[in-house]
Structures are given as C-alpha cells and as structure tokens.
Coordinates of C-alpha atoms in Angstrom, one line a residue:
X1 CA 0.0 0.0 -0.3
X2 CA 1.3 3.6 -0.9
X3 CA -0.2 5.5 1.8
X4 CA -2.2 4.5 4.9
X5 CA -5.6 5.1 5.8
X6 CA -6.7 8.1 7.0
X7 CA -9.4 8.8 9.1
X8 CA -9.7 12.4 9.6
X9 CA -12.3 12.6 12.3
X10 CA -13.6 15.6 13.2
X11 CA -16.6 17.1 16.1
X12 CA -18.6 19.5 16.4
X13 CA -18.2 22.9 18.5
X14 CA -15.9 20.8 21.0
X15 CA -14.7 22.6 23.9
X16 CA -10.7 22.6 24.1
X17 CA -10.9 20.4 28.3
X18 CA -13.6 18.5 26.8
X19 CA -11.8 15.5 26.6
X20 CA -9.2 13.7 29.4
X21 CA -6.1 13.9 27.7
X22 CA -6.6 17.6 27.5
X23 CA -7.6 17.7 31.5
X24 CA -11.7 17.4 31.3
X25 CA -13.3 16.8 35.0
X26 CA -14.9 13.0 34.9
X27 CA -18.6 13.0 34.6
X28 CA -21.1 11.3 37.2
X29 CA -21.0 8.4 35.2
X30 CA -16.6 8.4 35.0
X31 CA -14.5 8.5 32.1
X32 CA -16.1 11.2 29.7
X33 CA -13.8 10.2 26.3
X34 CA -12.1 7.1 27.4
X35 CA -11.3 5.9 24.3
X36 CA -10.0 9.5 22.5
X37 CA -7.4 9.6 25.2
X38 CA -6.3 6.1 24.6
X39 CA -6.0 7.7 21.1
X40 CA -3.3 10.3 22.7
X41 CA -2.2 8.1 24.8
X42 CA -1.2 5.3 21.9
X43 CA -0.1 8.4 19.6
X44 CA 0.4 12.2 19.6
X45 CA -1.7 15.1 20.8
X46 CA -1.2 18.5 20.0
X47 CA -1.3 21.7 23.1
X48 CA -1.3 24.6 20.3
X49 CA -3.2 23.5 17.5
X50 CA -5.6 25.8 16.3
X51 CA -8.7 25.5 14.0
X52 CA -9.2 27.7 10.7
X53 CA -11.5 29.9 12.2
X54 CA -14.5 29.7 15.4
X55 CA -17.0 28.9 13.4
X56 CA -18.4 26.3 11.6
X57 CA -18.7 26.3 7.8
X58 CA -15.0 28.4 7.3
X59 CA -13.0 25.6 9.3
X60 CA -14.8 23.4 6.5
X61 CA -13.5 25.1 3.5
X62 CA -9.6 25.4 5.2
X63 CA -10.3 21.5 6.4
X64 CA -11.3 20.6 2.5
X65 CA -8.5 22.7 0.6
X66 CA -5.8 22.7 3.0
X67 CA -5.3 26.6 1.9
X68 CA -6.7 30.0 3.8
X69 CA -10.8 29.6 3.9
X70 CA -10.3 33.3 3.1
X71 CA -9.9 32.2 -0.8
X72 CA -13.3 31.5 -1.1
X73 CA -16.3 33.6 -0.9
X74 CA -18.8 30.6 0.9
X75 CA -16.3 31.0 3.7
X76 CA -17.1 34.4 4.3
X77 CA -20.3 33.7 5.8
X78 CA -20.3 32.6 9.6
X79 CA -21.3 30.9 9.3
X80 CA -23.0 29.1 5.8
X81 CA -27.1 29.2 7.2
X82 CA -30.0 26.6 6.5
X83 CA -31.5 30.0 3.9
X84 CA -28.3 29.5 1.5
X85 CA -30.2 26.5 -0.1
X86 CA -30.4 26.7 -3.7
X87 CA -27.7 29.3 -3.8
X88 CA -24.5 28.5 -6.7
X89 CA -22.3 30.4 -4.6
X90 CA -22.4 30.0 -1.1
X91 CA -20.8 26.5 -1.6
X92 CA -17.4 24.5 -2.0
X93 CA -16.6 24.9 -5.6
X94 CA -16.9 21.5 -7.0
X95 CA -13.8 23.2 -10.1
X96 CA -11.6 24.0 -6.3
X97 CA -8.9 20.4 -5.7
X98 CA -9.9 18.9 -2.2
X99 CA -8.2 16.5 -0.2
X100 CA -11.0 13.9 -1.2
X101 CA -10.0 14.7 -4.5
X102 CA -6.5 14.8 -4.4
X103 CA -6.7 11.4 -2.4
X104 CA -8.9 10.1 -5.8
X105 CA -6.5 10.8 -8.0
X106 CA -3.7 9.3 -6.4
X107 CA -5.4 6.0 -5.8
X108 CA -7.5 6.2 -2.4
X109 CA -11.4 5.7 -2.3
X110 CA -13.2 8.2 -0.5
X111 CA -16.1 9.1 1.9
X112 CA -17.8 11.6 4.2
X113 CA -19.8 9.7 7.0
X114 CA -20.8 13.0 8.8
X115 CA -21.9 16.6 8.5
X116 CA -20.7 18.6 4.9
X117 CA -21.9 22.6 5.7
X118 CA -20.3 22.8 2.1
X119 CA -23.4 24.3 0.3
X120 CA -26.2 22.1 -1.0
X121 CA -26.6 20.4 -4.1
X122 CA -27.7 20.8 -7.2
X123 CA -24.2 23.5 -6.7
X124 CA -22.4 21.4 -4.4
X125 CA -22.2 18.3 -2.2
X126 CA -19.9 16.3 -1.6
X127 CA -19.8 14.0 -4.1
X128 CA -18.4 17.0 -6.5
X129 CA -16.2 17.5 -4.5
X130 CA -13.5 14.7 -4.2
X131 CA -15.9 12.0 -1.8
X132 CA -17.3 8.2 -3.7
X133 CA -19.7 8.1 -1.3
X134 CA -21.7 10.9 1.5
X135 CA -24.1 10.4 4.3
X136 CA -25.1 12.9 6.9
X137 CA -26.7 16.6 6.9
X138 CA -25.7 19.5 4.5
X139 CA -26.8 22.3 6.5
X140 CA -24.8 23.2 10.0
X141 CA -27.4 21.7 12.4
X142 CA -29.8 18.6 12.8
X143 CA -31.8 17.0 15.3
X144 CA -31.0 14.1 16.6
X145 CA -33.7 12.1 16.0
X146 CA -35.5 13.7 13.9
X147 CA -32.7 14.7 11.4
X148 CA -34.8 18.4 10.8
X149 CA -32.4 21.3 10.0
X150 CA -33.0 24.9 12.2
X151 CA -35.7 25.6 9.2
X152 CA -37.6 22.5 10.1
X153 CA -36.3 20.3 6.8
X154 CA -35.6 16.9 6.8
X155 CA -31.7 17.1 5.9
X156 CA -30.0 13.6 6.0
X157 CA -28.9 12.3 2.6
X158 CA -27.1 9.2 1.0
X159 CA -25.4 10.3 -2.0
X160 CA -27.6 13.5 -3.6
X161 CA -30.6 12.0 -2.2
X162 CA -32.8 12.7 1.2
X163 CA -33.8 9.7 2.5
X164 CA -35.4 8.6 5.8
X165 CA -34.1 6.7 8.7
X166 CA -34.7 6.1 11.7
X167 CA -32.3 6.5 14.9
X168 CA -30.2 8.3 17.0
X169 CA -28.0 9.9 15.0
X170 CA -24.3 9.8 16.8
X171 CA -24.6 6.5 16.4
X172 CA -25.7 6.2 12.6
X173 CA -22.7 8.1 11.6
X174 CA -20.1 5.9 13.5
X175 CA -22.5 2.6 12.3
X176 CA -22.2 3.9 8.5
X177 CA -18.0 4.3 9.8
X178 CA -17.6 0.6 10.1
X179 CA -20.0 -0.5 7.8
X180 CA -17.8 1.5 5.5
X181 CA -14.6 -0.2 6.8
X182 CA -16.6 -3.4 6.8
X183 CA -17.4 -3.2 2.9
X184 CA -13.7 -1.5 1.8
X185 CA -11.7 -4.5 3.8
X186 CA -13.6 -6.9 2.1
X187 CA -12.8 -5.7 -1.6
X188 CA -8.9 -5.7 -0.9
X189 CA -5.7 -3.4 -0.5
X190 CA -6.8 0.3 -1.9
X191 CA -6.7 2.6 0.7
X192 CA -9.1 5.1 1.8
X193 CA -9.8 8.4 3.4
X194 CA -12.7 8.2 5.8
X195 CA -14.1 12.2 6.7
X196 CA -15.9 11.7 10.4
X197 CA -17.4 14.7 10.8
X198 CA -19.6 13.8 13.8
X199 CA -22.9 16.9 14.9
X200 CA -21.9 15.9 18.4
X201 CA -21.8 18.0 21.2
X202 CA -23.1 20.5 19.1
X203 CA -27.0 21.0 19.9
X204 CA -29.9 20.6 20.6
X205 CA -28.6 19.1 24.2
X206 CA -30.3 15.2 23.0
X207 CA -28.8 11.9 24.4
X208 CA -30.1 8.9 23.2
X209 CA -32.3 9.0 26.1
X210 CA -33.2 12.3 25.1
X211 CA -35.7 11.1 21.8
X212 CA -39.1 12.6 23.5
X213 CA -37.1 16.1 23.7
X214 CA -37.4 16.2 19.5
X215 CA -40.7 17.5 19.3
X216 CA -40.3 20.4 22.1
X217 CA -37.5 21.5 20.3
X218 CA -38.1 20.7 16.6
X219 CA -39.2 24.3 15.7
X220 CA -36.2 26.0 17.9
X221 CA -32.7 23.8 17.8
X222 CA -30.7 26.2 19.1
X223 CA -32.6 24.4 22.7
X224 CA -31.7 28.0 24.3
X225 CA -34.5 26.8 27.9
X226 CA -32.3 23.3 27.5
X227 CA -29.5 21.1 28.3
X228 CA -26.7 20.9 31.4
X229 CA -23.4 19.7 31.4
X230 CA -24.8 16.5 32.8
X231 CA -26.2 16.1 29.1
X232 CA -23.5 16.8 27.4
X233 CA -20.9 14.7 28.4
X234 CA -22.7 12.2 28.2
X235 CA -23.6 13.5 24.3
X236 CA -19.5 13.8 24.3
X237 CA -18.9 10.1 25.8
X238 CA -21.8 8.7 22.9
X239 CA -19.2 10.2 20.1
X240 CA -16.3 8.3 22.0
X241 CA -18.2 5.1 22.5
X242 CA -18.8 5.5 18.5
X243 CA -14.5 5.7 17.9
X244 CA -14.3 3.3 19.9
X245 CA -16.9 0.9 17.7
X246 CA -14.3 1.9 14.5
X247 CA -10.8 1.7 15.9
X248 CA -12.7 -1.9 16.7
X249 CA -13.2 -2.4 13.5
X250 CA -10.2 -1.5 12.3
X251 CA -8.3 -3.6 14.7
X252 CA -10.8 -6.7 13.1
X253 CA -9.5 -6.2 10.0
X254 CA -6.2 -5.7 11.2
X255 CA -5.8 -2.5 9.2
X256 CA -5.0 -0.5 12.7
X257 CA -1.6 -0.6 12.5
X258 CA -1.6 1.0 8.6
X259 CA -4.2 3.4 9.4
X260 CA -3.8 7.4 10.1
X261 CA -6.4 8.3 12.8
X262 CA -6.7 12.3 13.5
X263 CA -9.3 13.6 15.8
X264 CA -10.4 17.2 16.4
X265 CA -12.8 20.1 16.4
X266 CA -14.1 22.5 14.0
X267 CA -14.0 25.2 16.9
X268 CA -13.7 26.1 19.9
X269 CA -16.3 25.0 22.7
X270 CA -20.4 26.3 23.0
X271 CA -22.3 26.8 26.0
X272 CA -21.6 24.1 27.9
X273 CA -17.8 23.4 26.0
X274 CA -15.0 23.1 29.4
X275 CA -12.0 25.0 27.5
X276 CA -9.9 25.6 30.6
X277 CA -7.6 27.8 30.7
X278 CA -8.4 29.4 27.7
X279 CA -11.4 32.3 27.6
X280 CA -14.2 32.9 25.1
X281 CA -15.6 30.3 23.0
X282 CA -17.7 29.4 19.5
X283 CA -17.2 32.5 16.8
X284 CA -14.6 34.7 19.5
X285 CA -11.1 34.4 18.4
X286 CA -9.8 35.1 21.3
X287 CA -7.8 31.5 22.2
X288 CA -10.9 29.3 23.2
X289 CA -12.9 30.3 20.5
X290 CA -10.3 28.9 18.3
X291 CA -7.8 26.3 20.4
X292 CA -8.9 22.5 20.2
X293 CA -8.1 18.6 20.5
X294 CA -5.5 18.4 17.7
X295 CA -5.0 13.6 18.2
X296 CA -3.0 11.5 15.9
X297 CA -2.9 7.9 16.1
X298 CA -1.0 5.8 13.1
X299 CA 1.1 2.7 15.2
X300 CA 3.0 2.3 12.1
X301 CA 4.6 5.5 12.5
X302 CA 4.2 7.0 15.9
X303 CA 5.5 6.4 18.7
X304 CA 3.2 6.4 21.7
X305 CA 2.7 9.4 24.1
X306 CA 3.9 12.0 22.1
X307 CA 3.1 15.5 22.6
X308 CA 3.8 18.3 20.6
X309 CA 3.7 22.3 21.3
X310 CA 3.8 23.1 17.5
X311 CA 1.1 25.5 17.1
X312 CA -0.7 24.6 14.0
X313 CA -4.3 25.1 12.5
X314 CA -6.4 23.1 10.7
X315 CA -5.5 23.2 7.1
X316 CA -2.4 22.1 8.2
X317 CA -3.4 18.0 9.0
X318 CA -5.3 18.2 5.7
X319 CA -1.8 18.7 4.1
X320 CA -0.4 16.3 6.0
X321 CA -3.0 14.0 4.8
X322 CA -2.1 14.9 1.7
X323 CA 2.2 15.0 2.3
X324 CA 1.9 11.0 4.4
X325 CA -0.8 10.3 0.9
X326 CA 2.0 10.5 -1.4
X327 CA -0.6 12.6 -3.1
X328 CA 0.7 15.9 -5.0
X329 CA -1.0 19.1 -4.3
X330 CA -3.0 21.0 -7.8
X331 CA 0.2 23.9 -8.5
X332 CA -3.0 25.8 -9.7
X333 CA -4.1 25.9 -6.7
X334 CA -0.7 26.0 -4.0
X335 CA -1.4 25.5 -0.2
X336 CA -1.7 27.5 2.0
X337 CA -1.2 24.3 5.2
X338 CA 2.2 23.0 6.3
X339 CA 2.8 19.7 6.6
X340 CA 2.9 18.5 10.8
X341 CA 4.6 14.8 9.0
X342 CA 7.9 15.6 10.4
X343 CA 6.3 16.5 13.9
X344 CA 4.6 13.1 13.7
X345 CA 7.4 10.9 13.5
X346 CA 9.1 13.6 16.4
X347 CA 7.2 15.8 19.0
X348 CA 10.4 17.9 19.4
X349 CA 10.4 18.7 15.9
X350 CA 9.5 22.5 15.1
X351 CA 9.6 25.5 13.0
X352 CA 8.5 29.0 12.9
X353 CA 5.2 30.3 11.1
X354 CA 2.7 33.0 11.9
X355 CA -1.3 31.5 12.0
X356 CA -4.1 34.2 10.8
X357 CA -7.2 35.0 11.2
X358 CA -10.1 37.0 10.8
X359 CA -13.4 37.4 11.7
X360 CA -16.6 39.5 10.5
X361 CA -18.2 39.2 13.5
X362 CA -17.1 42.1 15.8
X363 CA -14.2 43.1 13.2
X364 CA -12.0 40.7 14.8
X365 CA -8.9 39.6 13.7
X366 CA -6.0 37.8 15.3
X367 CA -1.8 36.3 14.9
X368 CA -0.2 34.7 16.5
X369 CA 3.6 34.5 16.0
X370 CA 5.6 31.7 18.1
X371 CA 4.5 33.1 21.7
X372 CA 2.8 36.2 20.9
X373 CA -0.8 37.1 20.1
X374 CA -2.7 39.7 18.1
X375 CA -5.7 40.6 18.5
X376 CA -8.2 42.9 18.0
X377 CA -12.2 42.8 18.8
X378 CA -14.3 45.3 18.5
X379 CA -12.1 48.1 17.6
X380 CA -10.0 47.2 20.6
X381 CA -6.2 46.4 20.3
X382 CA -4.5 43.1 22.4
X383 CA -1.4 41.9 22.9
X384 CA -0.3 38.8 24.4
X385 CA 2.4 36.9 26.1
X386 CA 0.8 33.6 25.4
X387 CA 3.4 31.5 27.0
X388 CA 2.5 33.5 30.6
X389 CA -0.7 34.0 30.1
X390 CA -2.8 31.8 27.6
X391 CA -6.1 32.8 29.1
X392 CA -5.1 37.1 27.7
X393 CA -6.1 38.8 31.2
X394 CA -3.1 40.8 30.8
X395 CA -2.5 43.1 27.7
X396 CA 0.5 43.9 27.1
X397 CA 0.1 46.7 24.7
X398 CA 0.5 49.8 26.4
X399 CA 3.9 47.8 27.6
X400 CA 4.0 47.0 24.5
X401 CA 3.6 49.7 21.5
X402 CA 6.1 48.7 19.1
X403 CA 6.0 44.5 19.0
X404 CA 2.2 45.4 18.7
X405 CA 2.1 47.8 16.1
X406 CA 4.8 45.0 14.1
X407 CA 2.4 42.9 14.8
X408 CA -0.2 44.9 13.7
X409 CA 1.1 45.6 10.1
X410 CA 2.1 42.2 9.6
X411 CA -1.3 41.0 9.8
X412 CA -2.1 43.5 7.4
X413 CA 0.2 42.6 5.0
X414 CA -1.0 39.6 4.9
X415 CA -4.6 40.3 4.8
X416 CA -3.8 42.4 1.6
X417 CA -3.0 39.1 0.3
X418 CA -6.9 37.5 0.5
X419 CA -10.0 39.2 -1.1
X420 CA -11.7 41.3 1.0
X421 CA -14.4 40.6 3.0
X422 CA -18.0 40.5 0.5
X423 CA -20.7 43.2 1.7
X424 CA -23.2 40.9 1.4
X425 CA -21.8 38.3 3.4
X426 CA -23.6 37.6 6.8
X427 CA -22.9 37.2 10.4
X428 CA -25.8 34.0 11.5
X429 CA -26.0 34.1 16.0
X430 CA -28.2 31.9 17.9
X431 CA -28.3 34.0 20.8
X432 CA -26.8 36.7 22.8
X433 CA -26.5 38.6 25.6
X434 CA -30.7 38.5 26.1
X435 CA -30.1 34.8 25.9
X436 CA -28.1 34.5 28.5
X437 CA -25.1 36.4 30.4
X438 CA -22.0 36.7 28.3
X439 CA -19.2 34.2 28.3

C-alpha cells in the first residue's frame, strides 16, 4: 500500500478541555472520553493546535482545501445557514481541488460520513468535491432524532438523495463508518480516506435517551431553554463510544497499524463546553474560540505518548494527510497548510510560521507569531504573551507598543493577500446577551 488509510474525525463545537486527555473532568458516569484518551496515549496530541475559524463552515473550507478559507466566497459566511439552500455561490466550488479529490486521483477510495456544511446540491456537495459516497446532513445543525435542520426541513442524505432513517444521529454516523470499513476491507488493498464528521456535541442537547425532546425543540433547535453539563458530557461520550466501534473495526480487519486516525473539533466550545484555562468560545478569536484538541494515532509511524507544542491549524492537518499519502497538490491551487509529518515522527520537531485569522463578526482579527498574539475585537487592540498568559488577561499593548505595531502591520500585509470580506457576507448568531450572560 503506497500510503496509509486515513480517518479524519471532526467533532462539532467541542471545547479545548472537554476530553480527559486535555484535562477534562470526569462525569457522574465516569470517564467522558476513554477511547480518545487512549488514542492520545498511544499516539500524539498537540497542545497548541487551532481551528482555522471559530465557527463551523469556514473551518470546513480550510479542512477540505488545505488553504486559508478566506480565498473562497462561501467561507465569508459566518457560518453558511440553511437559508442558503439553492445558492450557486455559497458553497465549496466543485472545480476547486480538495483533499478528497487529490487522494482519489492518487488511488484512494473516499467517503464522507457525517456533516458537510459546505453548500447544497445541485451546485455543491460531497460527491462533487472528490467523495465517492456520502451519508449525513448537508446543513450546519440537525436534530439527533428527526434529522431536521433549523428551518424544519429534513436533512439526512445518502449521496444526493434525501432519505429517512430512524435512529440517534451520532450512532448512525458511527455505525455507517463501521459498515464502510467492513466493505473496503472486504474489497482488497485499495487505501481509503474516510472523513468522519460528527455533529456531536453541537446543539440540540439530546442524548440517546432524549428522543421525546425532539418534538419539544423542533421549532428552535438552538435549545436555549435546555441542556446542562451532564447531557453535554453524555453526548461527547456517545461520540467517543462510536469512535471505539470504528477502532474495533480496524483491529478486526488488521488495519489499525497502517491507518492514520486524526481527531479534532471544527472550532472552540459552546454553551456547556470546558475550555480551561482559555477564555472565549465559538465565534471568538480569543484562545477558547480557536484552540482545539488535535490527536493523531498511527502505530506504524507515530510512537506512543507523544506531546507536541508546535502551533498548527486545521489546514496543516489537511496538508499532512496529502503528504502522508504521497498525493501531490494541484500547482494551480498552492497550499497554505504546512505538513506536520515531521512532528508526527518526532514530537520535538518544530518550525516557525505565523498563523492568521479574521472575522466579520465584531471586526475580529488575530495573528499568532511564536509566543506573541495580536488580537483586535470591536476596534480594540490587544497584545498577549501566550507562554505566560494563555488566558489572555494581561494586555501588554501599552507596555510593548512597538511589538504591537509590528504584529498589526504583519497582519495587514497578510490581509492584503486575501480577498476582502464581501459586503453581503452574513453573520448568524443563535443567541446573545438577552438569552444568557456572556462569557
């Protein structure tokens, strides 16, 4: 086999410290994430890993392309909402190379099981962007039992056909992934790329035992009146169990050693998430909105127990997958992501490279360069030393004006290389200060 099998797992709105291996607390039922904790213990985890955005669909553009999402119009939506159904502009253009399409050209079988959130058919869809097969929702959020999106429309797809299927969505996604592994294992030695994109632990706040809630929240999936940390932890645990089923399938077929399994979240946590010691969450460019778990497990190439402090972001992991598979990028679409393969082999390996973000929401911008972070929110500039203050409470802008100016200028120079934010780009907020005290 030329390259490893790859399973790229993405959780939805998971906080930095929600997993035990990142300092998460136990639940009343015990360990919240024993499977993921085990993958980290027998692989490598990154302590300075980021998402490309603090909100869903923009990160997914970067995940698919290994490029800054700002290069594509659809990623200017924060996020793409269900009202965009039928749009021919708000989605991932089929002509743009993706990790899936490049791996397919390199001889891989490809599948996306779980959330897409990059535009609707007929203009967009997984089958138009390199995937051989697809099962899951097209939109950003659905009920776990009715599988209806926030506009009340059914949103569970097989390929490009909507089809009803009963069951708790987290389990359906896990079971479908196991079935896929069983099928590809029976078909021979062709390597596979499985994008396993859970909707957990995104709202609505439903465990396997909460089917009755589906009717109660059907007109407001944001579920502002419900949820608690106990339900939230159970939702994470259901996902963790499903990942355990996937790992068991790999072992059953003798595929675990030669399969690269990657785990992360699309952005920082939401209402009930734990992001200690970070501040902020989804929609914020403070650390709690963008720093996320990154775990990689690949027994043939990654030694157990590795911990890396290399700063990295979503698009780097996409570049890493292509590098590991020996799949060259398209020269017409040069990657912004940098392969982390050397760090997977040697956790002490490091390299210097700035990371950039921008958000239409609140005029946010951020630049991390080494230990320093420049942040702007609501027109206010901040400077933080993340080595000393990853909680971002000690603003050094007044004490280090020259450094602040240098980083601000560096961000401006980078921003000039990106398309501007379109005037018609939208920001969709599910709730605000009137609904609950802010973070």
